[in-house]
Structures are given as C-alpha cells and as structure tokens.
PDB file of C-alpha atoms in Angstrom:
ATOM      1  CA  ALA A1219      72.702 105.893 137.439  1.00 49.00           C
ATOM      2  CA  THR A1220      73.256 109.133 135.576  1.00 47.00           C
ATOM      3  CA  SER A1221      74.742 109.317 132.150  1.00 48.00           C
ATOM      4  CA  ALA A1222      77.536 111.814 131.718  1.00 48.00           C
ATOM      5  CA  ASP A1223      77.232 114.385 128.994  1.00 47.00           C
ATOM      6  CA  PRO A1224      79.598 113.630 126.121  1.00 52.00           C
ATOM      7  CA  LYS A1225      82.618 115.881 126.453  1.00 57.00           C
ATOM      8  CA  CYS A1226      84.966 117.087 123.776  1.00 64.00           C
ATOM      9  CA  VAL A1227      88.234 115.269 124.164  1.00 71.00           C
ATOM     10  CA  ASN A1228      91.476 117.028 123.362  1.00 89.00           C
ATOM     11  CA  GLN A1229      93.148 115.234 120.526  1.00 95.00           C
ATOM     12  CA  CYS A1230      96.175 115.478 118.298  1.00 95.00           C
ATOM     13  CA  THR A1231      95.452 115.840 114.616  1.00 96.00           C
ATOM     14  CA  GLY A1232      98.969 115.208 113.305  1.00 96.00           C
ATOM     15  CA  LEU A1233     102.664 115.681 113.897  1.00 96.00           C
ATOM     16  CA  LYS A1234     104.204 119.147 114.142  1.00 94.00           C
ATOM     17  CA  THR A1235     104.715 120.686 110.720  1.00 92.00           C
ATOM     18  CA  SER A1236     108.407 121.151 111.597  1.00 91.00           C
ATOM     19  CA  TRP A1237     108.745 117.371 112.033  1.00 92.00           C
ATOM     20  CA  THR A1238     109.307 116.747 108.354  1.00 86.00           C
ATOM     21  CA  ASP A1239     110.433 113.292 107.216  1.00 92.00           C
ATOM     22  CA  MET A1240     109.034 111.846 110.475  1.00 95.00           C
ATOM     23  CA  GLU A1241     106.383 109.182 110.983  1.00 96.00           C
ATOM     24  CA  ALA A1242     104.380 108.021 114.013  1.00 97.00           C
ATOM     25  CA  ASP A1243     103.313 104.478 114.907  1.00 97.00           C
ATOM     26  CA  LYS A1244      99.643 105.475 115.235  1.00 96.00           C
ATOM     27  CA  THR A1245      97.093 106.944 112.822  1.00 96.00           C
ATOM     28  CA  PHE A1246      95.805 110.447 113.553  1.00 96.00           C
ATOM     29  CA  PRO A1247      93.682 111.764 115.143  1.00 96.00           C
ATOM     30  CA  VAL A1248      94.671 110.363 118.559  1.00 96.00           C
ATOM     31  CA  ALA A1249      93.403 111.286 122.016  1.00 96.00           C
ATOM     32  CA  ALA A1250      95.395 113.566 124.318  1.00 95.00           C
ATOM     33  CA  GLY A1251      97.703 111.468 126.477  1.00 96.00           C
ATOM     34  CA  THR A1252      98.427 108.972 123.687  1.00 96.00           C
ATOM     35  CA  VAL A1253     102.095 107.928 123.581  1.00 97.00           C
ATOM     36  CA  LEU A1254     103.603 107.775 120.105  1.00 97.00           C
ATOM     37  CA  ASN A1255     106.796 106.173 118.872  1.00 97.00           C
ATOM     38  CA  LEU A1256     108.471 108.293 116.216  1.00 97.00           C
ATOM     39  CA  SER A1257     110.677 107.136 113.388  1.00 96.00           C
ATOM     40  CA  CYS A1258     112.146 108.767 110.311  1.00 95.00           C
ATOM     41  CA  LYS A1259     111.451 108.054 106.689  1.00 93.00           C
ATOM     42  CA  ALA A1260     114.072 106.142 104.694  1.00 91.00           C
ATOM     43  CA  GLY A1261     117.355 108.013 104.375  1.00 91.00           C
ATOM     44  CA  PHE A1262     116.916 109.984 107.596  1.00 92.00           C
ATOM     45  CA  GLN A1263     118.082 109.378 111.165  1.00 92.00           C
ATOM     46  CA  LEU A1264     116.157 110.389 114.283  1.00 92.00           C
ATOM     47  CA  GLN A1265     117.924 112.767 116.653  1.00 90.00           C
ATOM     48  CA  GLY A1266     116.361 113.332 120.063  1.00 90.00           C
ATOM     49  CA  ASP A1267     113.482 111.494 121.737  1.00 91.00           C
ATOM     50  CA  ASN A1268     111.637 108.861 119.750  1.00 94.00           C
ATOM     51  CA  ILE A1269     108.759 108.753 122.281  1.00 94.00           C
ATOM     52  CA  VAL A1270     106.354 111.696 122.564  1.00 96.00           C
ATOM     53  CA  THR A1271     102.985 112.233 124.259  1.00 96.00           C
ATOM     54  CA  CYS A1272     100.083 114.040 122.583  1.00 96.00           C
ATOM     55  CA  THR A1273      98.808 117.108 124.446  1.00 95.00           C
ATOM     56  CA  LYS A1274      96.537 118.741 121.811  1.00 95.00           C
ATOM     57  CA  GLU A1275      96.332 119.495 118.082  1.00 95.00           C
ATOM     58  CA  THR A1276      99.954 119.238 116.884  1.00 95.00           C
ATOM     59  CA  GLU A1277     101.550 119.712 120.321  1.00 95.00           C
ATOM     60  CA  PHE A1278     103.529 117.029 122.111  1.00 95.00           C
ATOM     61  CA  THR A1279     105.677 116.606 125.203  1.00 95.00           C
ATOM     62  CA  HIS A1280     108.911 114.616 125.339  1.00 93.00           C
ATOM     63  CA  ALA A1281     111.594 113.838 127.901  1.00 89.00           C
ATOM     64  CA  THR A1282     114.330 116.161 126.624  1.00 84.00           C
ATOM     65  CA  SER A1283     114.138 119.873 125.918  1.00 78.00           C
ATOM     66  CA  ALA A1284     115.216 119.569 122.272  1.00 82.00           C
ATOM     67  CA  ASP A1285     112.540 118.681 119.733  1.00 88.00           C
ATOM     68  CA  PRO A1286     113.057 115.400 117.915  1.00 93.00           C
ATOM     69  CA  LYS A1287     114.183 115.837 114.317  1.00 91.00           C
ATOM     70  CA  CYS A1288     115.090 113.728 111.341  1.00 93.00           C
ATOM     71  CA  ALA A1289     118.529 114.432 109.960  1.00 91.00           C
ATOM     72  CA  GLY A1290     119.500 113.290 106.537  1.00 93.00           C
ATOM     73  CA  CYS A1291     121.799 114.028 103.677  1.00 94.00           C
ATOM     74  CA  THR A1292     119.791 115.344 100.772  1.00 94.00           C
ATOM     75  CA  GLY A1293     122.346 115.635  97.978  1.00 96.00           C
ATOM     76  CA  LEU A1294     125.706 116.907  96.857  1.00 96.00           C
ATOM     77  CA  LYS A1295     126.773 120.492  97.567  1.00 95.00           C
ATOM     78  CA  THR A1296     125.148 122.969  95.189  1.00 94.00           C
ATOM     79  CA  GLU A1297     128.534 124.218  93.984  1.00 94.00           C
ATOM     80  CA  TRP A1298     129.493 120.646  92.964  1.00 95.00           C
ATOM     81  CA  ILE A1299     126.459 120.073  90.740  1.00 91.00           C
ATOM     82  CA  GLY A1300     127.528 119.924  87.130  1.00 91.00           C
ATOM     83  CA  SER A1301     131.167 119.052  87.784  1.00 94.00           C
ATOM     84  CA  ILE A1302     130.944 116.218  90.349  1.00 95.00           C
ATOM     85  CA  LYS A1303     128.604 113.242  90.378  1.00 95.00           C
ATOM     86  CA  THR A1304     127.855 110.125  92.410  1.00 96.00           C
ATOM     87  CA  THR A1305     125.819 106.961  92.002  1.00 96.00           C
ATOM     88  CA  THR A1306     124.496 107.372  95.568  1.00 96.00           C
ATOM     89  CA  GLN A1307     120.710 107.781  95.718  1.00 95.00           C
ATOM     90  CA  PHE A1308     119.771 110.537  98.193  1.00 94.00           C
ATOM     91  CA  PRO A1309     118.536 110.932 100.879  1.00 93.00           C
ATOM     92  CA  VAL A1310     120.986 108.919 102.991  1.00 94.00           C
ATOM     93  CA  VAL A1311     121.567 108.850 106.741  1.00 93.00           C
ATOM     94  CA  PRO A1312     124.379 110.983 108.212  1.00 94.00           C
ATOM     95  CA  GLY A1313     127.660 109.074 108.322  1.00 95.00           C
ATOM     96  CA  THR A1314     127.107 107.403 104.944  1.00 96.00           C
ATOM     97  CA  ALA A1315     130.243 107.096 102.814  1.00 97.00           C
ATOM     98  CA  VAL A1316     129.707 108.518  99.325  1.00 97.00           C
ATOM     99  CA  LYS A1317     131.961 107.974  96.291  1.00 97.00           C
ATOM    100  CA  VAL A1318     132.223 110.931  93.929  1.00 97.00           C
ATOM    101  CA  ARG A1319     133.878 111.482  90.578  1.00 95.00           C
ATOM    102  CA  CYS A1320     134.081 114.161  87.956  1.00 95.00           C
ATOM    103  CA  SER A1321     131.093 114.444  85.639  1.00 93.00           C
ATOM    104  CA  ASP A1322     133.372 115.024  82.657  1.00 90.00           C
ATOM    105  CA  PHE A1323     135.228 111.825  81.722  1.00 84.00           C
ATOM    106  CA  GLU A1324     138.251 113.921  80.702  1.00 85.00           C
ATOM    107  CA  ALA A1325     138.467 115.810  84.018  1.00 90.00           C
ATOM    108  CA  LEU A1326     140.738 114.917  86.926  1.00 88.00           C
ATOM    109  CA  ASN A1327     139.475 114.929  90.511  1.00 89.00           C
ATOM    110  CA  LYS A1328     141.919 117.055  92.500  1.00 92.00           C
ATOM    111  CA  GLY A1329     140.392 116.135  95.874  1.00 94.00           C
ATOM    112  CA  SER A1330     138.865 113.241  97.779  1.00 96.00           C
ATOM    113  CA  SER A1331     136.784 110.687  95.912  1.00 96.00           C
ATOM    114  CA  ASP A1332     135.516 109.207  99.190  1.00 97.00           C
ATOM    115  CA  ILE A1333     133.494 111.676 101.240  1.00 97.00           C
ATOM    116  CA  THR A1334     131.217 111.255 104.264  1.00 97.00           C
ATOM    117  CA  CYS A1335     127.799 112.840 104.563  1.00 96.00           C
ATOM    118  CA  THR A1336     127.281 114.833 107.764  1.00 94.00           C
ATOM    119  CA  SER A1337     123.870 116.515 107.197  1.00 91.00           C
ATOM    120  CA  GLY A1338     121.872 118.161 104.429  1.00 94.00           C
ATOM    121  CA  THR A1339     124.417 118.898 101.702  1.00 96.00           C
ATOM    122  CA  ASP A1340     127.414 118.975 104.086  1.00 96.00           C
ATOM    123  CA  PHE A1341     130.214 116.437 103.783  1.00 97.00           C
ATOM    124  CA  GLY A1342     133.453 115.566 105.522  1.00 97.00           C
ATOM    125  CA  TYR A1343     136.570 114.860 103.450  1.00 97.00           C
ATOM    126  CA  SER A1344     140.352 115.078 103.665  1.00 96.00           C
ATOM    127  CA  LYS A1345     140.460 117.420 100.638  1.00 96.00           C
ATOM    128  CA  GLU A1346     137.413 118.992  98.969  1.00 96.00           C
ATOM    129  CA  PRO A1347     136.628 117.309  95.647  1.00 96.00           C
ATOM    130  CA  SER A1348     137.242 119.541  92.628  1.00 94.00           C
ATOM    131  CA  CYS A1349     137.588 118.791  88.954  1.00 93.00           C
ATOM    132  CA  SER A1350     139.885 120.244  86.364  1.00 89.00           C
ATOM    133  CA  ILE A1351     140.182 119.448  82.673  1.00 81.00           C
ATOM    134  CA  LYS A1352     143.368 117.626  81.682  1.00 71.00           C
ATOM    135  CA  THR A1353     145.702 119.767  79.639  1.00 69.00           C
ATOM    136  CA  GLY A1354     148.480 118.698  77.297  1.00 56.00           C
TER     137      GLY A1354
END
C-alpha cells in the first residue's frame, strides 16, 4: 500500500462580498463541492436560488444565471426624513405594509398613510405622503 501525498484541497473561505445580508447553513471554510443552503438575515427576503455549490474561495455555482440576493426595505425615503415618521423598525421584507404620519403633530398628511415597501427605500402608495402645516 502506498500513501498518497497530501494535496491542497480547493475550499471556499466565505460568501461573495456582494451577498450582503446573507447567511449560509455551514461554517467556513468548506471544501469545494460543498452544497450550501442560503438564507437572509432578519428583514430581508431571498431572491434567486437558495442552494449554491462551492467551487473555490468566494466563488459558487447555482442553478439559475442570476446571483442570489437579499432584498429588503431599509428605511423611509430620504426626502421624507424630518417630515414623515413611522413606528416600523427597519429593515423589513418587501411587501410589508408601513403606516406613516407627519412628524409635526400640527401638520396634515396630504397623501397615503398606508404605504407598501417594495425594496430599499422605495414604496408603493396611492398618493405620495406629504405633510403641510395647518393654516388658519
């Protein structure tokens, strides 16, 4: 019997840096060929394949051509900050209904108070929320 020389095994050292807010079901490093189940951190929703196979370093193969990604709503629109507020704690998954109101108790909301998160700081609504100070 001959003993084989130890060989360097290709391994994956972590997830792709672009796969932010994503977690794997195994601890790195893992050997090439290892199948991983992906999931997203709280408040994010996985889009694309949740099963990937390690090839080397931070490279993986998956069944579809599009890379998996975690989509989430991260907060209110920048232009709303200061005038509109919510009790919703971000991040939340896309599709989450969010209640908004004017930051100033005296202001009137001229738009929707119920909006739906779509992604990032994008929301769907029947009329964009906006606040104006009551006069007279």
